Amino acid sequence: MKTLYSFTVILSLSFFLFSFNRIENNNFKYKKASNHSTVYRSQNDVNEISNGFFKRYSDLKKYKSDIMSLYKTRTLGTIWFDEDEINEFGSVLYEKAKKTNDLIIPYQKEIDQLFSASSDKSTLSQTDADMLLSSLYIVYTKKSNADKKKLAYNDMLKDFLNYSTLEEQETTAIATNEKVEFDQYYKLQDALKKYKRLEKSSKYRPIVPEESPYKELRPDAVSSTIAQVRTRLYLLGDLKTDSKSNVYDRELMDAVMKYKVRNGFKPNYILAEEHINEMNIPLEDKLTTLKLNMERCREISAKIAASDEYVLVNVPSYELIYVKNGKVVLTSPVFVGAPLTKTTIFNGEIDRIVFSPYWTVPQSIVQNELRSKMAEDPNYLEEKNMEMVNGQVRQKPGPDNSLGLVKFVFPNPDDIYMHDTPSKTLFDFEKRTFSHGCINVKMAKELAVAMLKDYPEWTQAKIDKAMDGKVENSFKLTKKVPIFITYFTSLVNEKGEVGFFQDVYEKDANPGGETLPGTAIVNQ
């Protein structure tokens, strides 16, 4: 997929009318990378091209002077195309023209075909297509500026090809004086613009598998499905070029891995049916997801912007990040509450780290799971390293403790917390909703070490001893660490790559409330 426009660059280039070529010593050196590309090297070529165009589209002859004024510094270098796709400005022009009352568009059928989503695509050369859009621009400008005596179309084009023109098309753009504290909002906003552009691309088509029923594709496979996946990953930005090859080669393997990692899939090279299905989610749905998650950014406490240290857990991506001094210093997979025992979405503060913790078993688990086993086997508790204390069952510290070797406590009404786990194999699953509400952290030990960097007394040796699983050891932090438990089904990572994740609690389908009763229970 082509790189998103940097609007800073757009503003700069708009001063030069988005010229993709230079005039050097009166030698024209425009060259376009396209199937319709033509090289223009002299003014004679330009005259021949323009004369041919106005002969084919004779109704536009009366606009010839105005149209050609737009190309004075481009020698017919394109205005409305980015490589072989119509750019955002061309799409904005088309939409504006269609919404203008009583506007008669010359050669409207040909122009409509340029934007058609059907298989009946225009066969126009890129030069003819670009000049037709320039004629549309002239007609539209004459109509919308009819009250002005003198029109300088070349100067007006500079104003048209700028950030504000696009920005007014963004229905999700923030109000002029409004600022969202969580910068993820603006990253998602950029992704939204990117996906809107994809929506207009004739290359973005559903992937139709060659095999029926579908069979998993692995490296070295040969299939027309591979070629379709390759094009899709090129459009999404996971591939730099599209070779059109139907062989599952090394280049595609790297792209598949990149695609899977950013979207929360298990990192391997297998292209299963679920991956094809995800790639085939309509762009309209992707746009809705991006907008919804932009709104969720508004709900994030402003405290996150003011904090130089915090933990953020995102449930749909099953991921934790730890930020210190404004930088991400640790990222870890997590697993979270099952749909019936959801992890609560809220903000809090981590105030204690507990090494070699006891696990007090919730009464619901004792009643529903342990009581019958205790009745069948009098030694059950001892065999499981458990004991009864004041009428409550608790599991003693140790490597097999359900909380692992460390837990992180942040006071909250549902009494959930983060902790280590001995069940490391569960992190190999893509959908990780296994707990009764608590957050299980794969790299819990590494997180504890990172959080204690500012406490000199907590040397690595002391941490290792505290985690030996013999005696519970609780340490109260002098500086509480904010924690944000969030629900983003779409996020942009540190590399600027957007990911889409499973709506595990069905909150996207019902953004105003829960689809199931919240029943977070204290547990692993």
Coordinates of C-alpha atoms in Angstrom, one line a residue, residues 42-521:
S42 CA 9.7 18.6 -25.5
Q43 CA 7.0 21.2 -25.9
N44 CA 6.2 19.6 -29.3
D45 CA 5.2 16.5 -27.4
V46 CA 3.0 18.6 -25.1
N47 CA 1.3 20.3 -28.0
E48 CA 0.7 17.0 -29.7
I49 CA -0.8 15.4 -26.6
S50 CA -3.1 18.4 -25.8
N51 CA -4.2 18.8 -29.4
G52 CA -5.1 15.1 -29.5
F53 CA -7.0 15.4 -26.2
F54 CA -9.2 18.3 -27.3
K55 CA -9.8 16.6 -30.7
R56 CA -11.2 13.6 -28.8
Y57 CA -13.1 15.7 -26.3
S58 CA -14.2 18.6 -28.6
D59 CA -16.8 19.9 -26.1
L60 CA -13.9 21.0 -23.9
K61 CA -12.2 23.2 -26.5
K62 CA -13.8 26.3 -25.0
Y63 CA -11.9 25.5 -21.8
K64 CA -8.6 24.7 -23.4
S65 CA -6.8 27.8 -22.3
D66 CA -8.0 27.4 -18.7
I67 CA -7.2 23.7 -18.6
M68 CA -3.7 24.1 -20.0
S69 CA -2.9 26.9 -17.6
L70 CA -3.0 24.3 -14.8
Y71 CA -0.1 22.4 -16.5
K72 CA 2.2 25.3 -17.2
T73 CA 4.8 24.0 -14.7
R74 CA 4.1 20.3 -15.1
T75 CA 4.3 19.6 -18.9
L76 CA 1.2 17.4 -18.4
G77 CA 2.6 15.9 -15.2
T78 CA -0.5 14.6 -13.4
I79 CA -2.4 16.7 -10.9
W80 CA -5.1 14.2 -9.8
F81 CA -3.1 10.9 -9.7
D82 CA -0.7 9.2 -7.2
E83 CA 1.0 6.6 -9.3
D84 CA -1.8 4.8 -11.0
E85 CA -4.6 5.7 -8.5
I86 CA -6.7 8.8 -8.3
N87 CA -5.5 10.7 -5.2
E88 CA -7.5 12.2 -2.4
F89 CA -7.8 15.5 -4.1
G90 CA -9.3 14.0 -7.2
S91 CA -11.9 12.2 -5.1
V92 CA -12.7 15.3 -3.2
L93 CA -13.2 17.2 -6.4
Y94 CA -15.5 14.5 -7.8
E95 CA -17.6 14.5 -4.6
K96 CA -17.8 18.3 -4.5
A97 CA -18.9 18.5 -8.1
K98 CA -21.6 15.9 -7.7
K99 CA -23.0 17.8 -4.8
T100 CA -23.1 21.1 -6.7
N101 CA -26.6 22.0 -7.8
D102 CA -27.3 22.5 -11.5
L103 CA -23.7 21.7 -12.4
I104 CA -23.4 20.3 -16.0
I105 CA -20.4 18.1 -16.2
P106 CA -19.0 17.5 -19.7
Y107 CA -18.2 13.9 -20.4
Q108 CA -19.8 12.9 -17.1
K109 CA -20.0 9.2 -18.1
E110 CA -16.3 8.9 -18.7
I111 CA -15.6 10.7 -15.4
D112 CA -18.0 8.5 -13.5
Q113 CA -16.2 5.4 -14.8
L114 CA -13.0 6.6 -13.3
F115 CA -14.6 6.3 -9.8
S116 CA -16.7 3.2 -10.6
A117 CA -16.4 0.4 -8.1
S118 CA -17.7 -2.1 -10.6
S119 CA -15.6 -4.3 -13.0
D120 CA -16.6 -1.9 -15.9
K121 CA -13.6 0.3 -15.3
S122 CA -12.5 3.1 -17.6
T123 CA -9.9 2.3 -20.3
L124 CA -8.7 5.9 -20.5
S125 CA -5.1 6.7 -20.6
Q126 CA -3.9 8.4 -17.4
T127 CA -3.2 11.6 -19.3
D128 CA -6.7 11.8 -20.7
A129 CA -8.1 10.9 -17.3
D130 CA -6.1 13.6 -15.6
M131 CA -7.1 16.2 -18.1
L132 CA -10.7 15.3 -17.8
L133 CA -10.5 15.8 -14.1
S134 CA -8.8 19.2 -14.7
S135 CA -11.7 20.1 -17.0
L136 CA -14.1 19.1 -14.2
Y137 CA -12.1 21.3 -11.9
I138 CA -12.5 24.3 -14.3
V139 CA -16.2 23.7 -14.7
Y140 CA -16.7 23.3 -11.0
T141 CA -14.7 26.4 -10.2
K142 CA -16.5 28.5 -12.7
K143 CA -19.8 27.5 -11.2
S144 CA -18.8 27.9 -7.5
N145 CA -17.1 31.2 -8.2
A146 CA -19.6 32.7 -10.7
D147 CA -19.8 36.0 -8.7
K148 CA -16.1 36.7 -9.3
K149 CA -15.1 38.8 -12.3
K150 CA -11.6 37.3 -12.8
L151 CA -10.6 33.7 -12.1
A152 CA -7.0 32.7 -11.8
Y153 CA -7.4 29.0 -12.0
N154 CA -3.8 28.2 -11.5
D155 CA -3.7 30.1 -8.2
M156 CA -7.1 28.7 -7.1
L157 CA -5.7 25.2 -7.6
K158 CA -3.1 25.9 -5.0
D159 CA -5.8 26.6 -2.5
F160 CA -7.7 23.6 -3.6
L161 CA -4.8 21.2 -3.2
N162 CA -4.2 21.7 0.5
Y163 CA -4.8 20.3 3.9
S164 CA -8.0 22.2 4.6
T165 CA -9.7 20.9 1.5
L166 CA -9.3 17.3 2.7
E167 CA -9.9 18.1 6.3
E168 CA -13.3 19.5 5.7
Q169 CA -14.2 16.1 4.2
E170 CA -13.3 14.3 7.4
T171 CA -16.5 13.8 9.4
T172 CA -14.5 12.7 12.3
A173 CA -12.2 15.7 12.4
I174 CA -12.0 17.3 15.8
A175 CA -13.5 20.7 16.5
T176 CA -11.2 23.7 16.0
N177 CA -10.6 24.4 19.6
E178 CA -10.9 20.8 20.9
K179 CA -7.9 18.7 21.9
V180 CA -7.9 15.1 22.8
E181 CA -5.2 14.3 25.4
F182 CA -4.5 10.7 24.3
D183 CA -2.3 11.0 21.2
Q184 CA -3.6 7.7 19.9
Y185 CA -6.6 9.7 18.7
Y186 CA -4.5 11.4 16.1
K187 CA -2.7 8.3 15.0
L188 CA -6.1 6.6 14.4
Q189 CA -7.3 9.7 12.6
D190 CA -4.3 9.3 10.1
A191 CA -5.2 5.6 9.7
L192 CA -8.8 6.6 9.0
K193 CA -7.7 8.9 6.1
K194 CA -5.5 6.1 4.8
Y195 CA -8.4 3.6 4.8
K196 CA -10.7 6.1 3.2
R197 CA -8.2 6.4 0.4
L198 CA -8.1 2.6 0.1
E199 CA -11.8 2.5 -0.2
K200 CA -11.5 4.4 -3.4
S201 CA -8.8 2.1 -4.9
S202 CA -9.9 -0.1 -7.7
K203 CA -7.2 -2.6 -6.6
Y204 CA -8.9 -3.3 -3.2
R205 CA -11.1 -6.2 -4.1
P206 CA -12.3 -9.2 -2.1
I207 CA -9.9 -12.1 -2.0
V208 CA -11.5 -15.1 -3.8
P209 CA -9.7 -18.3 -2.8
E210 CA -8.8 -20.6 -5.6
E211 CA -9.4 -23.7 -3.4
S212 CA -12.9 -24.9 -2.3
P213 CA -13.1 -25.9 0.4
Y214 CA -10.3 -23.7 1.5
K215 CA -6.9 -25.3 2.3
E216 CA -4.3 -23.7 4.5
L217 CA -1.5 -22.0 2.5
R218 CA 2.1 -22.5 3.6
P219 CA 5.5 -21.3 2.2
D220 CA 6.3 -22.4 -1.3
A221 CA 2.6 -23.0 -2.1
V222 CA 1.5 -21.9 -5.6
S223 CA -2.0 -20.5 -5.9
S224 CA -4.0 -17.6 -7.4
T225 CA -5.0 -16.9 -3.8
I226 CA -1.3 -16.1 -3.0
A227 CA -1.3 -13.4 -5.7
Q228 CA -4.4 -11.8 -4.3
V229 CA -3.0 -11.9 -0.7
R230 CA 0.2 -10.3 -2.1
T231 CA -1.7 -7.4 -3.6
R232 CA -3.7 -7.0 -0.4
L233 CA -0.6 -6.8 1.8
Y234 CA 1.0 -4.4 -0.7
L235 CA -2.1 -2.1 -0.4
L236 CA -2.0 -2.4 3.4
G237 CA 1.7 -1.5 3.6
D238 CA 3.1 -4.8 4.7
L239 CA 4.8 -5.2 1.3
K240 CA 6.8 -2.5 -0.4
T241 CA 6.2 -3.8 -3.9
D242 CA 3.7 -6.1 -5.6
S243 CA 5.4 -8.7 -7.8
K244 CA 2.0 -10.3 -8.7
S245 CA 3.6 -13.7 -8.1
N246 CA 1.4 -16.5 -7.1
V247 CA 4.3 -18.3 -5.3
Y248 CA 4.4 -18.1 -1.5
D249 CA 8.0 -16.8 -1.4
R250 CA 10.3 -15.3 1.2
E251 CA 9.1 -11.8 0.5
L252 CA 5.5 -12.7 1.2
M253 CA 6.5 -14.7 4.3
D254 CA 7.9 -11.6 5.8
A255 CA 4.8 -9.6 4.9
V256 CA 2.5 -12.2 6.3
M257 CA 4.4 -12.2 9.6
K258 CA 4.2 -8.4 9.8
Y259 CA 0.5 -8.5 9.0
K260 CA -0.1 -11.1 11.7
V261 CA 1.9 -9.5 14.4
R262 CA 0.2 -6.1 14.1
N263 CA -3.2 -7.7 14.0
G264 CA -2.7 -9.9 17.0
F265 CA -2.6 -13.2 15.3
K266 CA -0.2 -16.1 16.2
P267 CA 3.1 -15.3 14.5
N268 CA 3.6 -17.9 11.9
Y269 CA 3.5 -18.2 8.1
I270 CA 0.3 -20.2 7.8
L271 CA -2.5 -18.5 5.8
A272 CA -5.6 -20.0 7.3
E273 CA -9.2 -19.3 6.3
E274 CA -9.6 -17.0 9.3
H275 CA -6.8 -14.8 8.0
I276 CA -8.5 -14.5 4.6
N277 CA -11.8 -13.7 6.2
E278 CA -10.2 -10.9 8.2
M279 CA -8.6 -9.5 5.1
N280 CA -12.0 -9.6 3.5
I281 CA -13.8 -7.5 6.2
P282 CA -15.3 -4.7 4.2
L283 CA -13.5 -1.4 4.4
E284 CA -16.7 0.2 5.5
D285 CA -16.5 -1.9 8.7
K286 CA -12.9 -1.0 9.2
L287 CA -13.7 2.7 8.9
T288 CA -16.5 2.3 11.5
T289 CA -14.0 0.5 13.8
L290 CA -11.5 3.3 13.5
K291 CA -14.1 6.0 14.2
L292 CA -15.4 4.1 17.3
N293 CA -11.9 3.7 18.7
M294 CA -11.1 7.4 18.1
E295 CA -14.1 8.2 20.3
R296 CA -12.8 5.8 23.0
C297 CA -9.6 7.9 23.0
R298 CA -11.7 10.8 24.3
E299 CA -12.6 8.7 27.3
I300 CA -9.1 8.0 28.4
S301 CA -8.1 10.1 31.4
A302 CA -6.1 13.2 30.7
K303 CA -3.8 11.7 33.3
I304 CA -2.2 9.4 30.7
A305 CA -0.9 12.5 28.9
A306 CA 0.6 13.9 32.0
S307 CA 2.2 10.7 33.2
D308 CA 5.8 9.8 32.4
E309 CA 5.2 6.3 33.8
Y310 CA 2.2 4.1 33.4
V311 CA 1.0 0.6 32.5
L312 CA -1.6 0.2 29.8
V313 CA -3.4 -3.1 29.2
N314 CA -5.5 -3.4 26.1
V315 CA -8.0 -6.3 26.4
P316 CA -8.8 -7.0 22.7
S317 CA -5.1 -7.1 21.7
Y318 CA -4.1 -9.1 24.8
E319 CA -1.2 -6.8 25.4
L320 CA 0.4 -4.8 28.1
I321 CA 2.8 -2.0 27.6
Y322 CA 4.9 -0.3 30.4
V323 CA 5.9 3.3 29.7
K324 CA 8.7 5.0 31.7
N325 CA 10.1 8.4 31.1
G326 CA 7.7 8.7 28.2
K327 CA 9.1 5.7 26.4
V328 CA 7.8 2.1 26.0
V329 CA 10.3 0.0 27.9
L330 CA 8.4 -3.3 28.0
T331 CA 5.7 -5.0 26.1
S332 CA 4.1 -8.3 27.2
P333 CA 1.3 -10.7 26.1
V334 CA -1.5 -11.1 28.6
F335 CA -4.6 -13.1 29.0
V336 CA -7.8 -11.7 30.4
G337 CA -11.3 -12.5 31.7
A338 CA -13.6 -14.8 29.8
P339 CA -16.8 -13.2 28.4
L340 CA -18.8 -14.3 31.5
T341 CA -16.1 -13.0 33.9
K342 CA -14.9 -9.9 32.0
T343 CA -11.9 -7.9 33.0
T344 CA -13.1 -4.6 34.2
I345 CA -12.3 -1.5 32.0
F346 CA -11.1 1.3 34.3
N347 CA -8.1 3.4 35.5
G348 CA -6.3 2.9 38.7
E349 CA -3.0 3.1 40.5
I350 CA -0.6 0.2 41.2
D351 CA 0.5 0.7 44.8
R352 CA 2.0 -2.6 45.8
I353 CA 4.1 -5.4 44.3
V354 CA 3.7 -8.8 46.1
F355 CA 6.3 -11.5 45.6
S356 CA 5.6 -15.2 46.1
P357 CA 1.9 -14.4 46.8
Y358 CA -0.7 -16.5 48.4
W359 CA -3.8 -17.0 46.4
T360 CA -7.0 -16.9 48.3
V361 CA -9.5 -18.9 46.3
P362 CA -12.8 -17.1 45.7
Q363 CA -15.8 -18.8 47.4
S364 CA -17.5 -19.2 44.0
I365 CA -14.7 -21.5 42.9
V366 CA -14.6 -23.3 46.2
Q367 CA -18.4 -24.0 45.9
N368 CA -18.5 -24.9 42.2
E369 CA -15.1 -26.6 41.7
L370 CA -13.3 -27.6 44.9
R371 CA -15.9 -28.8 47.3
S372 CA -16.7 -32.0 45.4
K373 CA -13.0 -32.7 44.9
M374 CA -12.3 -32.2 48.6
A375 CA -15.1 -34.5 49.5
E376 CA -13.7 -37.2 47.2
D377 CA -10.1 -36.9 48.3
P378 CA -9.3 -35.8 51.9
N379 CA -5.7 -35.0 50.9
Y380 CA -6.7 -32.8 47.9
L381 CA -5.8 -29.5 49.5
E382 CA -2.4 -30.7 50.6
E383 CA -1.7 -32.3 47.2
K384 CA -2.4 -28.9 45.5
N385 CA -0.3 -27.0 48.0
M386 CA -3.4 -25.4 49.5
E387 CA -4.6 -24.9 53.1
M388 CA -7.7 -23.9 55.0
V389 CA -7.3 -20.7 57.0
N390 CA -10.2 -19.1 58.9
G391 CA -12.7 -20.9 56.7
Q392 CA -11.1 -19.8 53.5
V393 CA -9.0 -21.9 51.1
R394 CA -5.8 -20.4 50.0
Q395 CA -2.9 -21.7 47.8
K396 CA 0.6 -21.4 49.3
P397 CA 3.5 -19.6 47.6
G398 CA 5.4 -21.6 45.1
P399 CA 6.1 -22.0 41.3
D400 CA 2.7 -23.8 40.9
N401 CA 0.7 -21.1 42.6
S402 CA -2.0 -19.8 40.3
L403 CA -0.7 -16.3 40.7
G404 CA 2.8 -17.3 39.8
L405 CA 5.7 -15.6 41.6
V406 CA 4.5 -12.0 41.6
K407 CA 1.3 -9.9 41.6
F408 CA 0.6 -6.2 41.1
V409 CA -2.1 -4.7 43.3
F410 CA -4.2 -1.7 42.4
P411 CA -7.3 -1.0 44.6
N412 CA -10.6 -1.3 42.8
P413 CA -14.2 -2.3 43.6
D414 CA -13.9 -5.6 41.7
D415 CA -10.7 -6.6 43.5
I416 CA -8.9 -7.6 40.3
Y417 CA -5.1 -7.4 39.9
M418 CA -2.3 -8.4 37.5
H419 CA -0.1 -11.3 38.2
D420 CA 2.3 -13.9 36.9
T421 CA 1.1 -17.4 36.0
P422 CA 2.5 -20.9 35.8
S423 CA 0.3 -21.6 32.7
K424 CA 2.7 -20.1 30.2
T425 CA 1.4 -22.3 27.3
L426 CA -1.9 -20.3 27.4
F427 CA 0.0 -17.4 25.8
D428 CA 0.4 -19.5 22.6
F429 CA -3.4 -19.1 21.9
E430 CA -4.6 -16.2 19.7
K431 CA -7.8 -15.6 21.7
R432 CA -6.7 -15.4 25.3
T433 CA -9.8 -15.1 27.5
F434 CA -9.1 -17.6 30.2
S435 CA -9.2 -15.9 33.6
H436 CA -12.0 -15.1 36.1
G437 CA -11.3 -11.3 35.6
C438 CA -7.7 -10.8 36.6
I439 CA -4.9 -10.0 34.1
N440 CA -2.2 -12.7 33.6
V441 CA 1.1 -11.3 32.5
K442 CA 3.6 -13.4 30.6
M443 CA 6.6 -11.2 31.4
A444 CA 5.5 -10.4 35.0
K445 CA 9.0 -10.9 36.5
E446 CA 10.5 -8.5 33.9
L447 CA 7.8 -6.0 34.6
A448 CA 8.6 -6.1 38.3
V449 CA 12.3 -5.6 37.6
A450 CA 11.5 -2.6 35.4
M451 CA 9.2 -1.0 37.9
L452 CA 11.7 -1.3 40.7
K453 CA 14.6 0.4 38.8
D454 CA 14.1 3.5 40.8
Y455 CA 14.4 1.6 44.1
P456 CA 18.1 0.9 44.7
E457 CA 17.4 -1.5 47.6
W458 CA 15.7 -3.9 45.2
T459 CA 18.7 -5.4 43.5
Q460 CA 18.3 -8.3 41.1
A461 CA 19.5 -10.7 43.8
K462 CA 16.9 -9.4 46.3
I463 CA 14.1 -9.7 43.6
D464 CA 15.2 -13.3 42.8
K465 CA 15.2 -14.2 46.5
A466 CA 11.7 -12.6 47.0
M467 CA 10.5 -14.8 44.1
D468 CA 11.8 -18.1 45.4
G469 CA 8.3 -19.1 46.3
K470 CA 8.7 -19.7 50.0
V471 CA 7.5 -16.6 51.9
E472 CA 5.1 -13.9 50.7
N473 CA 6.8 -10.5 50.5
S474 CA 4.8 -7.3 49.9
F475 CA 6.4 -4.0 48.9
K476 CA 4.5 -0.7 49.0
L477 CA 5.5 1.6 46.2
T478 CA 6.4 5.2 47.3
K479 CA 5.4 6.4 43.9
K480 CA 2.1 4.9 42.6
V481 CA 2.1 3.8 39.0
P482 CA -1.1 4.7 37.0
I483 CA -2.7 1.7 35.2
F484 CA -5.1 2.0 32.3
I485 CA -7.2 -1.0 31.4
T486 CA -8.6 -0.2 28.0
Y487 CA -10.8 -1.7 25.3
F488 CA -9.4 -0.7 21.8
T489 CA -10.3 -2.9 18.9
S490 CA -8.0 -0.8 16.8
L491 CA -4.7 0.8 17.7
V492 CA -1.6 2.2 16.0
N493 CA 1.7 0.9 17.3
E494 CA 5.0 2.7 17.8
K495 CA 6.0 2.0 14.2
G496 CA 2.9 3.7 12.9
E497 CA 1.2 0.4 11.9
V498 CA -2.5 0.1 12.5
G499 CA -3.9 -3.2 14.0
F500 CA -7.5 -4.5 14.2
F501 CA -8.3 -6.9 17.0
Q502 CA -11.2 -9.2 18.0
D503 CA -14.2 -7.6 19.7
V504 CA -13.9 -10.2 22.4
Y505 CA -16.6 -8.7 24.7
E506 CA -18.8 -7.5 21.8
K507 CA -18.5 -3.9 22.9
D508 CA -18.2 -2.6 19.3
A509 CA -21.6 -4.1 18.5
N510 CA -23.0 -2.4 21.6
P511 CA -20.7 0.5 22.3
G512 CA -23.2 2.1 24.8
G513 CA -23.2 -0.8 27.2
E514 CA -22.3 -4.4 28.1
T515 CA -23.8 -7.3 26.2
L516 CA -23.3 -9.5 29.2
P517 CA -23.5 -8.8 32.9
G518 CA -20.2 -7.7 34.4
T519 CA -19.2 -10.4 36.8
A520 CA -15.5 -9.9 37.4
I521 CA -14.4 -12.2 40.2

